Short mmCIF file of C-alpha atoms in Angstrom, two decimals:
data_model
loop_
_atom_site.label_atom_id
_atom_site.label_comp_id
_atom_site.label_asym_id
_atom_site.label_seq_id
_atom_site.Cartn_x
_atom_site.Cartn_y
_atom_site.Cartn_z
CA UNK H 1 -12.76 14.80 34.63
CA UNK H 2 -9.13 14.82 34.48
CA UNK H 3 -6.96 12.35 32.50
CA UNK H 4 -4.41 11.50 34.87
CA UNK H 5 -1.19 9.92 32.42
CA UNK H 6 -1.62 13.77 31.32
CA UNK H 7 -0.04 14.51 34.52
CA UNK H 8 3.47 15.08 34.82
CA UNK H 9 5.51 13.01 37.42
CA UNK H 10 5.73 15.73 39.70
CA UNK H 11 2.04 16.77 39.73
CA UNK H 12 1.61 12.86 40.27
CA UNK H 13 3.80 12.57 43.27
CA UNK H 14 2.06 16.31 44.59
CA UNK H 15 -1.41 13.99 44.87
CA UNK H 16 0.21 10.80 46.49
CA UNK H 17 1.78 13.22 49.23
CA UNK H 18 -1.47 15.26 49.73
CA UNK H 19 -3.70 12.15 49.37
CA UNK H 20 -5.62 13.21 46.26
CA UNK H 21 -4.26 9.56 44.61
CA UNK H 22 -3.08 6.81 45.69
CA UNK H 23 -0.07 4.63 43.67
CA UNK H 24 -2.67 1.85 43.73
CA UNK H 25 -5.28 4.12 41.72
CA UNK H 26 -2.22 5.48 39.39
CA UNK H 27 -1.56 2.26 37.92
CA UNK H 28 -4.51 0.94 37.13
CA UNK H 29 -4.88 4.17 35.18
CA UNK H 30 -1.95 2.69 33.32
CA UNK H 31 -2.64 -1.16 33.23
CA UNK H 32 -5.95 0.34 30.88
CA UNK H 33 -3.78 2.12 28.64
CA UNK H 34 -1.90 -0.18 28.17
CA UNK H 35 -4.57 -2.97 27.64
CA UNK H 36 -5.82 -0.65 25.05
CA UNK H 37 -2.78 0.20 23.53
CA UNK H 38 -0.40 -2.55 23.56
CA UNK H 39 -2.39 -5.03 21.64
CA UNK H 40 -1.44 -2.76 18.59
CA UNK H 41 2.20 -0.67 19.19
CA UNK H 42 3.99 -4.14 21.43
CA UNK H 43 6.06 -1.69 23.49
CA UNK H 44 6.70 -4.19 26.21
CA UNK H 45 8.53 -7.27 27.63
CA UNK H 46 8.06 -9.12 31.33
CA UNK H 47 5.23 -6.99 31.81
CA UNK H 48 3.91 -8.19 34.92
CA UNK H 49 1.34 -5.99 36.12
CA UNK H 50 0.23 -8.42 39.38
CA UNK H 51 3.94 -7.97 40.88
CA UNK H 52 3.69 -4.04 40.04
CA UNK H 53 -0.05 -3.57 41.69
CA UNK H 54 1.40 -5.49 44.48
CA UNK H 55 4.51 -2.98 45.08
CA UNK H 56 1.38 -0.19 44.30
CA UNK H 57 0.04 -1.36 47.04
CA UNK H 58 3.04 -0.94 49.44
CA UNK H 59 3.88 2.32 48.29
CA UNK H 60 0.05 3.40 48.71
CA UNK H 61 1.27 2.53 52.51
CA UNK H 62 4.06 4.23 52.66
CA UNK H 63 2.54 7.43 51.38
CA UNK H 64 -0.39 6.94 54.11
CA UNK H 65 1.78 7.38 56.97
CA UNK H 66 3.91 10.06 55.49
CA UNK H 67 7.30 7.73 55.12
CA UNK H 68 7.72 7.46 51.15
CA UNK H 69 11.03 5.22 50.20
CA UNK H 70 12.40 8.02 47.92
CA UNK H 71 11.55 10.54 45.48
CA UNK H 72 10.30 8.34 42.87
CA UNK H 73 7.69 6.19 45.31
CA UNK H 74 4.78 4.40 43.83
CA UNK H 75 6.04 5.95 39.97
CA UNK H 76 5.61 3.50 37.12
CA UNK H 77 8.52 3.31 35.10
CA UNK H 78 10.04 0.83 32.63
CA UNK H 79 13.52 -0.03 31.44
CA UNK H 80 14.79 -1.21 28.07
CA UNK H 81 14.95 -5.16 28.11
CA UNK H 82 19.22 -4.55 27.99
CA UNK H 83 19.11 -3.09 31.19
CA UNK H 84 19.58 -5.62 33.60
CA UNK H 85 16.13 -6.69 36.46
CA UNK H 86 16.94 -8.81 38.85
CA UNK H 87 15.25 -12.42 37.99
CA UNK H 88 14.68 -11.59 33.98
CA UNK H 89 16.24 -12.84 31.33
CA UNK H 90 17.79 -10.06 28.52
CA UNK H 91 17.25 -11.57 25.88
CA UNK H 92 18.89 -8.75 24.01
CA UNK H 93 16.09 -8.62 21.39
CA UNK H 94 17.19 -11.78 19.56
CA UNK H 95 15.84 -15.49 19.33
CA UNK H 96 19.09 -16.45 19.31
CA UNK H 97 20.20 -15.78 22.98
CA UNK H 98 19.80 -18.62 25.43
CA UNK H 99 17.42 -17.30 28.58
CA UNK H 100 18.93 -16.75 31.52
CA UNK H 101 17.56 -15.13 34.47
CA UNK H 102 19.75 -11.52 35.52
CA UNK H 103 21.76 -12.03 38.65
CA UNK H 104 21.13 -8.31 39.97
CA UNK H 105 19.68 -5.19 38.66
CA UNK H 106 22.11 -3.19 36.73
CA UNK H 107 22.84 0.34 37.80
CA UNK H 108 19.94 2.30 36.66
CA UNK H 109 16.85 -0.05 37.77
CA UNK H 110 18.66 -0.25 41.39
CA UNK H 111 18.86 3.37 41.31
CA UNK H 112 14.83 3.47 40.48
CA UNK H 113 13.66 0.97 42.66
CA UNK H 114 15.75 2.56 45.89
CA UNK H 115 14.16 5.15 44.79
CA UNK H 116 10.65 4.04 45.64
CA UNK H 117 9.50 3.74 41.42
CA UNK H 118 7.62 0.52 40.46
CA UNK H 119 9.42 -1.17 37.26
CA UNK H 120 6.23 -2.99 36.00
CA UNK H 121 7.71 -3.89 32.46
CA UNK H 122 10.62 -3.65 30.49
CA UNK H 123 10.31 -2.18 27.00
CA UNK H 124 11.46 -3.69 23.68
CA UNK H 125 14.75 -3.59 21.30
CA UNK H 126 15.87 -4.83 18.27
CA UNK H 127 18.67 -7.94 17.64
CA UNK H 128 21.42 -7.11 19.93
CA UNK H 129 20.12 -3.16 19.88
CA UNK H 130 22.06 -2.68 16.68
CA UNK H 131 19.06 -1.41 14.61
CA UNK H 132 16.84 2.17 14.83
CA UNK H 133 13.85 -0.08 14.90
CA UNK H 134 10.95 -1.82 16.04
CA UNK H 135 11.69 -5.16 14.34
CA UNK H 136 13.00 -8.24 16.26
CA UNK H 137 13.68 -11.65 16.20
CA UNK H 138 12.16 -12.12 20.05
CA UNK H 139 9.84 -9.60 20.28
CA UNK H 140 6.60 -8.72 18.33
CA UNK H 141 6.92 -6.17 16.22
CA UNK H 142 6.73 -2.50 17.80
CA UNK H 143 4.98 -0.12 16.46
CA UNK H 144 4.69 3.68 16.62
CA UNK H 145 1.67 5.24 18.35
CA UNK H 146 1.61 8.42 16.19
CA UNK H 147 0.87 5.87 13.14
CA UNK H 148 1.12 2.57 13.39
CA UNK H 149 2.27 1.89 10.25
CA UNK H 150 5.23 3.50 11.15
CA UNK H 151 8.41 2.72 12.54
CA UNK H 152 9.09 3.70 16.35
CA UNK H 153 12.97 4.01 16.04
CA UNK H 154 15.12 2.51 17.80
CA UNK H 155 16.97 0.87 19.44
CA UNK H 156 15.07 1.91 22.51
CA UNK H 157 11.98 1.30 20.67
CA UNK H 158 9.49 0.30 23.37
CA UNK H 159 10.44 2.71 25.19
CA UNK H 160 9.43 5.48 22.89
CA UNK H 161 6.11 3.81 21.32
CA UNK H 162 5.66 3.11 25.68
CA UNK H 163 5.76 6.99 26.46
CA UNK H 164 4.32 8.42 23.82
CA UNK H 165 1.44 5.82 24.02
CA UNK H 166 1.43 7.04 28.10
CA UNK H 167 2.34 3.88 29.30
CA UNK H 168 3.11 6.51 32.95
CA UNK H 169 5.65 9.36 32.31
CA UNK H 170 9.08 7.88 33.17
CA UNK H 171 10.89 5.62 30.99
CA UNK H 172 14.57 5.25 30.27
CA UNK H 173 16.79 3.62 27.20
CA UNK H 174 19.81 3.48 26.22
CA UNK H 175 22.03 5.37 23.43
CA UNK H 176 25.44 4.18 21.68
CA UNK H 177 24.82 6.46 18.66
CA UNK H 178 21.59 7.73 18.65
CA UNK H 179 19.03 4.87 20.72
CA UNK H 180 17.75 7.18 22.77
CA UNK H 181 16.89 10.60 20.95
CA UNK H 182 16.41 8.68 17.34
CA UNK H 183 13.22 7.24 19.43
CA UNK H 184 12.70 10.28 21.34
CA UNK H 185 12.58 11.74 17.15
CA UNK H 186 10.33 9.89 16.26
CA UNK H 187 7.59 9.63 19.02
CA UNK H 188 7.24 13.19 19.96
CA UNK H 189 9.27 12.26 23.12
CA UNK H 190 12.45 14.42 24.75
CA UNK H 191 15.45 12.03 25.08
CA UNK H 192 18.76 13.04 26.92
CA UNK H 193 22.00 11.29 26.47
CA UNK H 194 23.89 12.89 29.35
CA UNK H 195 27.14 13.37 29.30
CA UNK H 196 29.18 9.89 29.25
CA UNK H 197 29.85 8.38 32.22
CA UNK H 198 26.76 10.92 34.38
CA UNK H 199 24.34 7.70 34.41
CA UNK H 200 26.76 4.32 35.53
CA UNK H 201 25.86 1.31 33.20
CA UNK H 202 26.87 -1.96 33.39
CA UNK H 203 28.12 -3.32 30.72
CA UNK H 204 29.64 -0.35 30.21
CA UNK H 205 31.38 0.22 26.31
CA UNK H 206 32.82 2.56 23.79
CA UNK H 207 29.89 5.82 23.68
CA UNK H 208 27.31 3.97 25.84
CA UNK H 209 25.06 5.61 27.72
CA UNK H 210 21.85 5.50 29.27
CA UNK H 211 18.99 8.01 29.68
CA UNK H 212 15.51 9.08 30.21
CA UNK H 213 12.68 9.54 27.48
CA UNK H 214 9.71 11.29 28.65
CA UNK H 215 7.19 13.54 27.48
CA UNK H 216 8.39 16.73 29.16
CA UNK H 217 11.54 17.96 29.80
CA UNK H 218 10.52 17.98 33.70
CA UNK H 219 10.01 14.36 34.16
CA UNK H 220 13.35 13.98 33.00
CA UNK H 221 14.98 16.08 35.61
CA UNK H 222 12.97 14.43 38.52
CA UNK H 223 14.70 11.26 36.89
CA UNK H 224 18.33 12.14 36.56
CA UNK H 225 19.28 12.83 40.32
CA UNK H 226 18.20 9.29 41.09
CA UNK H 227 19.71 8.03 38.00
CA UNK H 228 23.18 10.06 38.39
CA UNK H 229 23.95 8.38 41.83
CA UNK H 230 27.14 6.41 42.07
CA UNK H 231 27.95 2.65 41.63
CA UNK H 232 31.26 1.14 41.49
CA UNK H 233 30.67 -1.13 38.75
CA UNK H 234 30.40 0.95 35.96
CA UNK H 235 34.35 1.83 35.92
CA UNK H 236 34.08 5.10 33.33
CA UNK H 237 31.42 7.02 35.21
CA UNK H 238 31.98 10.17 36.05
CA UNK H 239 32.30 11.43 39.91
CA UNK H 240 29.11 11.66 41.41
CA UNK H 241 27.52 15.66 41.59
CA UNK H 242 24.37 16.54 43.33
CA UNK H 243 23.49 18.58 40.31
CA UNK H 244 20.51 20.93 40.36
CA UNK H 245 18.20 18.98 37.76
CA UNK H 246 15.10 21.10 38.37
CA UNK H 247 16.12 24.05 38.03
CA UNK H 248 15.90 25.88 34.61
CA UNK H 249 15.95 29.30 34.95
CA UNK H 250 18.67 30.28 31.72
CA UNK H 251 19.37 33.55 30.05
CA UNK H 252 20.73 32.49 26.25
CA UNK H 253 21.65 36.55 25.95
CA UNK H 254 24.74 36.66 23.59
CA UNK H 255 25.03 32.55 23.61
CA UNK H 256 26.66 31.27 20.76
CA UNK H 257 24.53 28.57 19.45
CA UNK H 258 26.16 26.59 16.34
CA UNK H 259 23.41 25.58 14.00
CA UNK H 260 24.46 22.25 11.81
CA UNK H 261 21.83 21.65 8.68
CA UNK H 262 24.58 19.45 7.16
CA UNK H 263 26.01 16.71 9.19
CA UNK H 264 29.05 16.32 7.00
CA UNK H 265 28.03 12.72 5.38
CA UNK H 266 24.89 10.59 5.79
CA UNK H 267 21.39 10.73 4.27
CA UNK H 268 20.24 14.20 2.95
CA UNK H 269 18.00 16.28 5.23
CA UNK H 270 14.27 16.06 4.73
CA UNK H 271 12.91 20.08 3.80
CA UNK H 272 10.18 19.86 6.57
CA UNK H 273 12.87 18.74 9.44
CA UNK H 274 15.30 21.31 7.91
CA UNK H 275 12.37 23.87 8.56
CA UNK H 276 11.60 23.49 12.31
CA UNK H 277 15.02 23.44 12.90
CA UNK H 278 15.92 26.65 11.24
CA UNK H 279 12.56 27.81 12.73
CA UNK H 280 13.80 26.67 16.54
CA UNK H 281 16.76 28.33 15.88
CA UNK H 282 14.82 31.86 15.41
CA UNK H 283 12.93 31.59 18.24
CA UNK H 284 16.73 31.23 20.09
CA UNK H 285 17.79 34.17 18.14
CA UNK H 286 15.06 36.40 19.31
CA UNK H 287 15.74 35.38 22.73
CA UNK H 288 19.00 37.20 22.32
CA UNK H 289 21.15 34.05 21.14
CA UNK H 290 24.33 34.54 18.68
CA UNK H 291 22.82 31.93 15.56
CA UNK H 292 26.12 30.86 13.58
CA UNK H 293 25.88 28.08 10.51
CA UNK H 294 28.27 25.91 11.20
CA UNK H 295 29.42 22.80 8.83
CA UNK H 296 29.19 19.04 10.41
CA UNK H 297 31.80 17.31 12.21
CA UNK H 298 31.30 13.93 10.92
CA UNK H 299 32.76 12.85 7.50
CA UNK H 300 32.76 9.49 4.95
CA UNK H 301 35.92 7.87 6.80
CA UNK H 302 34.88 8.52 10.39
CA UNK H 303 31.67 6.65 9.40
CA UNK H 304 33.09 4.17 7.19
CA UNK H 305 35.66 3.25 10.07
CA UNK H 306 33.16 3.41 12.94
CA UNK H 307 31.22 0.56 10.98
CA UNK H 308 33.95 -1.20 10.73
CA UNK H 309 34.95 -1.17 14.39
CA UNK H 310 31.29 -2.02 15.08
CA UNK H 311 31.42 -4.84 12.59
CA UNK H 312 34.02 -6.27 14.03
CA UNK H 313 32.97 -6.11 17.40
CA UNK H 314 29.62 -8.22 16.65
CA UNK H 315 31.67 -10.44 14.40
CA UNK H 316 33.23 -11.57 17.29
CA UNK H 317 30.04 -11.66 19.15
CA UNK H 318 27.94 -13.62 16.18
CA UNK H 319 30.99 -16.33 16.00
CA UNK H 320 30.49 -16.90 19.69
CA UNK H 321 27.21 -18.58 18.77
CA UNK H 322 26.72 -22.58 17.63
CA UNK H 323 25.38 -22.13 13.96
CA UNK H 324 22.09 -22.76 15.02
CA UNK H 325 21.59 -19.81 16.78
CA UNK H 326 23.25 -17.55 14.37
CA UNK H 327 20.64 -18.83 12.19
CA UNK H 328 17.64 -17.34 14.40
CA UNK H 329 19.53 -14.01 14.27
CA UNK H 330 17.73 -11.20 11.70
CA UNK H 331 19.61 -11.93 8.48
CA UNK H 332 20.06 -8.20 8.00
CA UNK H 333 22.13 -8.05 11.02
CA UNK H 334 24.13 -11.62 10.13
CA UNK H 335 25.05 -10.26 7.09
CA UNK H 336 26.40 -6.93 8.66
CA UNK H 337 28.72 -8.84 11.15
CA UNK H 338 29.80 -11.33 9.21
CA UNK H 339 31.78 -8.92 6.67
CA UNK H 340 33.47 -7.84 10.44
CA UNK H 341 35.08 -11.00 10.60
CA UNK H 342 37.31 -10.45 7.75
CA UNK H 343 38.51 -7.43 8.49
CA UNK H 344 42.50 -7.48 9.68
CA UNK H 345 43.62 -6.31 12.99
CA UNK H 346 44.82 -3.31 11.48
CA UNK H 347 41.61 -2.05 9.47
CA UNK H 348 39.90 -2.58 12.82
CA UNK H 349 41.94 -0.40 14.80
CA UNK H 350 41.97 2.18 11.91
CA UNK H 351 38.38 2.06 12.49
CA UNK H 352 38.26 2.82 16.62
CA UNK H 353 40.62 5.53 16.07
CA UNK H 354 37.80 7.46 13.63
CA UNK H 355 35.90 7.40 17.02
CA UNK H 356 38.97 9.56 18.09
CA UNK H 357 38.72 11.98 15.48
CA UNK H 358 35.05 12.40 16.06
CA UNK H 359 36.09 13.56 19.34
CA UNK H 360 39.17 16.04 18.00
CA UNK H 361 36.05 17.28 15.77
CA UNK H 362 33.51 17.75 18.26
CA UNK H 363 35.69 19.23 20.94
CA UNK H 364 37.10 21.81 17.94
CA UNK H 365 33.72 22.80 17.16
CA UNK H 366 32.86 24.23 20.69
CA UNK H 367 35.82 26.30 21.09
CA UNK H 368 33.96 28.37 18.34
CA UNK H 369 30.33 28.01 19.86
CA UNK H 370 28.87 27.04 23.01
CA UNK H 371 25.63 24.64 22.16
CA UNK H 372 24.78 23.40 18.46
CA UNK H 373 20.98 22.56 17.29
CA UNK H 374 21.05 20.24 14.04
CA UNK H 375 18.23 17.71 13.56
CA UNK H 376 17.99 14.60 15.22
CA UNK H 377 17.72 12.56 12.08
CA UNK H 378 17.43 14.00 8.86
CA UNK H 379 14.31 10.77 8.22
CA UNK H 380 10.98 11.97 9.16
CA UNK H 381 9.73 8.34 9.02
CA UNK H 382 9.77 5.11 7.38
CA UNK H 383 7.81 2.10 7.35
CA UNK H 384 7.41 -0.10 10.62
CA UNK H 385 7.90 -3.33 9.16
CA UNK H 386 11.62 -1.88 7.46
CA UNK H 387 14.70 -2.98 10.09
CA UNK H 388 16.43 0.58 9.66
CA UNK H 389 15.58 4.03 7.61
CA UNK H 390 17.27 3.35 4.78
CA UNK H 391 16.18 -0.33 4.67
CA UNK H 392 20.02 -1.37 3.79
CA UNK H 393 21.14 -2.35 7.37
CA UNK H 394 23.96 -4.60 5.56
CA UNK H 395 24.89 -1.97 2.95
CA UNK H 396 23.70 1.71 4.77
CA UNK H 397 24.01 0.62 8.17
CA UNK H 398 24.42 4.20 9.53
CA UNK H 399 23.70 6.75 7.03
CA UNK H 400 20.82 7.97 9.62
CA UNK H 401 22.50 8.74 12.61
CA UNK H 402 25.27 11.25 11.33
CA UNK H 403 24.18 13.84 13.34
CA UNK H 404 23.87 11.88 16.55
CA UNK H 405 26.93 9.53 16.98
CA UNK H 406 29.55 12.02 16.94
CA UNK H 407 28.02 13.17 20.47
CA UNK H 408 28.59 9.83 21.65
CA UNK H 409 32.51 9.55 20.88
CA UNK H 410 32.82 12.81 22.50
CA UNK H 411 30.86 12.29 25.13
CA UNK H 412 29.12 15.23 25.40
CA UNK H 413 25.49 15.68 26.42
CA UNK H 414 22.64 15.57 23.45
CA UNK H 415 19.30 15.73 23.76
CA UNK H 416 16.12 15.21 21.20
CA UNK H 417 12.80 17.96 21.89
CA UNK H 418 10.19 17.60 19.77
CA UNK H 419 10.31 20.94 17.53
CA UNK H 420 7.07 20.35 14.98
CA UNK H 421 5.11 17.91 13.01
CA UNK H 422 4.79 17.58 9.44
CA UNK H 423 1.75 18.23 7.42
CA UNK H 424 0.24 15.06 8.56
CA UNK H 425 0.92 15.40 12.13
CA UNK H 426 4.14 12.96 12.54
CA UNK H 427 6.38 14.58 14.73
CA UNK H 428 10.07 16.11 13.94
CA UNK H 429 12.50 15.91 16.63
CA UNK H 430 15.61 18.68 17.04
CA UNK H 431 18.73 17.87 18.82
CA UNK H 432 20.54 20.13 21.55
CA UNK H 433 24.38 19.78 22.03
CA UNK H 434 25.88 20.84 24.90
CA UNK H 435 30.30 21.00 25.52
CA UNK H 436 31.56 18.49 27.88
CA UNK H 437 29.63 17.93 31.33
CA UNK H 438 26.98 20.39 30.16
CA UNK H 439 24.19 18.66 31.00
CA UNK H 440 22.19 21.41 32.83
CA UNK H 441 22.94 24.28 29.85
CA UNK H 442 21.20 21.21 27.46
CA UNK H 443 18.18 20.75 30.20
CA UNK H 444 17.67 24.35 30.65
CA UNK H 445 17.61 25.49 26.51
CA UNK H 446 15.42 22.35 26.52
CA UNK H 447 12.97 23.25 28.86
CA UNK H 448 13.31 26.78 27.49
CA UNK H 449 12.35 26.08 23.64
CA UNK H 450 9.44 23.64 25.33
CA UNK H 451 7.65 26.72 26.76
CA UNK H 452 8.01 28.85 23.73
CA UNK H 453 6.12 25.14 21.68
CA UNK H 454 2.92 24.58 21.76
CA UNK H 455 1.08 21.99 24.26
CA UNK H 456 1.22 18.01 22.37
CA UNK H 457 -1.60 16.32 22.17
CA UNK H 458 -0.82 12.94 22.28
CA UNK H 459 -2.21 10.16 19.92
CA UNK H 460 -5.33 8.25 21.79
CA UNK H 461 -5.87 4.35 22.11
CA UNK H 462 -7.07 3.23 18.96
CA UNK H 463 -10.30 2.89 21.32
CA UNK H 464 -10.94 4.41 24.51
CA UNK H 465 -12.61 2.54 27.59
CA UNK H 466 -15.21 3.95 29.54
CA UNK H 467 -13.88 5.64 32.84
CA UNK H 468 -14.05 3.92 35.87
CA UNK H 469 -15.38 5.38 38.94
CA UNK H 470 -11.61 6.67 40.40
CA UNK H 471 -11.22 8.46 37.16
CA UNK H 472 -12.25 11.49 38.81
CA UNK H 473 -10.17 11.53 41.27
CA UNK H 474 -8.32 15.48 41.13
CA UNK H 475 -9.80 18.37 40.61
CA UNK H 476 -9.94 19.80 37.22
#
């Protein structure tokens, strides 16, 4: 017997083509993982599994007479609840938002569903996304898979507890300063945050991007030339290129690889993620890669002024709500805004121009080296109940994602691999760097250090359900 979410999306697709599986038999593989799973980790929102067996269904057609709609056809995949689906309200994580059906799908879930995939559900986020966690005012609280009293991350957080409990293998979130690879961290997943601007998002702002979370490195790259394809509304993207996502054929051979154990300010790295990082790094070095310590780019001000400008911005947001619903907003993020609002015009622009000098920093680092590895998060984990990692979201709002932000304000690509576990078998995430619009060098030195780790096994249900008869379906 074969355990089919094991699959990877391309092994998937190989069986609907050669008529091995049908979409129709895929999902229901995934509706009972999910029934068994989501009962304890609450990964989801709109899940509407009816709708999704019905476009199973059509794709199970499709594949029958040899016409699939795209390269993604009859592929479960979910979106974070801020990513616009035609027909569902975004209720951006928060009681406080009045529920409003989407007019259209945003970039990314149009992309996917031209594309032939099936978005069954959309996957959970904190207040307003402005939280690595679980915990939120609208949704139950989301748990992590790998130990459920732990905290997921965030803010994609239902999308990492979704695909490391195998809720299918595609899933995609989105990342202003770490809310896709702090997840990815956490849950054993790889995360990419291309390079800004590679994935169009609407509403498009300051570092925002989107990107896929997966369990391989693979499924990402079958995501990415779907995802990558042009639309006019989001007015920063980046011309469109017809990249070569799947291929990852790379020879590091005298490549200069910056290794950063010290992001310049933030929370102090934990000795076991400090370990597989400096261990990852050997494994490069052997491989014929130049290893070179290099210091972090971020420092006290640039922090202080980005949470200022951030501050501000939701200020203004929070005092566009009647006092009733700022009530039914998490204090912890209330209290963080408010302080925004007194802030003078001038101490706010001080603060966008430290997302400037993250840039000048980041772009001076890679004229000395050509990719960096730090950590992903110097946290290995922290309570799932706590709204952040340092459980200070009003005082320490950002002290955890020092070595991740900086990536955004530069806009270079970053991804999160999973590079070991601790004792206890949590997992420990490592973070690849590329320079600007180096989104293949990331993929391929990602895909490179995943062959040299060994295989994941992925946390099971808390119980498992007896197989059905199509559980058998491919050969062993």
């Amino acid at each position: 017997m074969i355990d089919l979410l094991s699959l990877d999306a391309a092994a998937v697709l190989a069986a609907f083509a050669e008529r091995r599986l049908s979409p129709v038999e895929y999902f229901d593989w995934v509706t009972r993982r999910i029934e068994l799973w989501e009962p304890h980790i609450s990964a989801l929102y709109a899940y509407d599994p009816e709708a999704a067996r019905a476009a199973a269904k059509a794709s199970e057609a499709r594949w029958a007479k040899g016409t699939p709609m795209g390269p993604l056809d009859g592929l479960p995949v979910t979106v974070k609840e801020l990513i616009a689906t035609e027909g569902t309200p975004i209720p951006l994580g928060t009681a406080a938002t009045t529920l409003v059906p989407a007019a259209a799908d945003a970039p990314s879930a149009a992309r996917l569903r031209e594309a032939g995939a099936i978005l069954f559900a959309k996957t959970t986020c904190p207040d307003f996304g402005m939280l690595s966690s679980g915990l939120s005012t609208f949704h139950k609280l989301t748990r992590n898979p790998w130990n459920l009293a732990r905290n997921p991350g965030g803010s994609s957080a239902g999308a990492g507890a979704a695909a490391a409990a195998g809720y299918g293998p595609l899933h995609l979130g989105t990342d202003i300063g770490g809310s896709v690879r702090l997840p990815a961290n956490w849950c054993g997943l790889f995360g990419l945050k291309p390079s800004n601007g590679r994935i169009p998002i609407d509403p498009y702002y300051v570092g925002r991007s989107a990107g896929p979370m997966t369990r391989s490195v693979a499924d990402a790259a079958l995501m990415m030339p779907v995802l990558s394809l042009p639309d006019a509304r989001d007015a920063t993207s980046l011309p469109y290129e017809a990249l070569a996502w799947g291929e990852f054929a790379v020879d590091v051979s005298g490549l200069r690889i910056g290794l950063m154990l010290d992001a310049g300010c933030g929370l102090p790295v934990d000795e076991s993620v400090r370990a597989v990082v400096e261990a990852a790094a050997q494994r490069f070095e052997a491989a014929g890669a130049r290893i070179i310590e290099v210091p972090g780019v971020l420092t006290r001000t640039m922090l202080d002024g980005l949470d200022d400008f951030w501050r501000a911005k939701f200020g203004g947001d929070m005092a566009l709500l009647d006092e009733a619903a700022r009530g039914r907003v998490l204090p912890a993020i209330t209290e963080w805004a408010e302080r925004g609002g007194r802030l003078s015009g001038v101490e706010v622009a001080r603060g966008f121009n430290r997302t400037l000098d993250m840039a000048r920093a980041c772009a001076a680092l890679f004229q000395e080296v050509d990719v960096v590895l730090s950590p992903t998060t110097p946290v290995v984990h922290y309570p799932a109940e706590w709204p952040s990692p340092t459980n200070d979201p009003a005082g320490r709002p950002f002290e955890h994602i020092a070595f991740t932000v900086p990536w955004n304000m530069s806009g270079q690509p970053a991804a999160s691999i999973n590079a070991g576990f601790t004792p206890d078998g949590f997992p420990i995430g490592m973070q690849i760097v590329g320079p600007r619009f180096g989104d293949l060098l990331v993929m391929r030195l990602s895909k490179l250090f995943e062959s040299w780790r060994a295989p994941i096994r992925w946390p099971e249900p808390p119980r498992m359900a007896a197989p059905a008869p199509q559980d058998a379906l491919l050969p062993a």
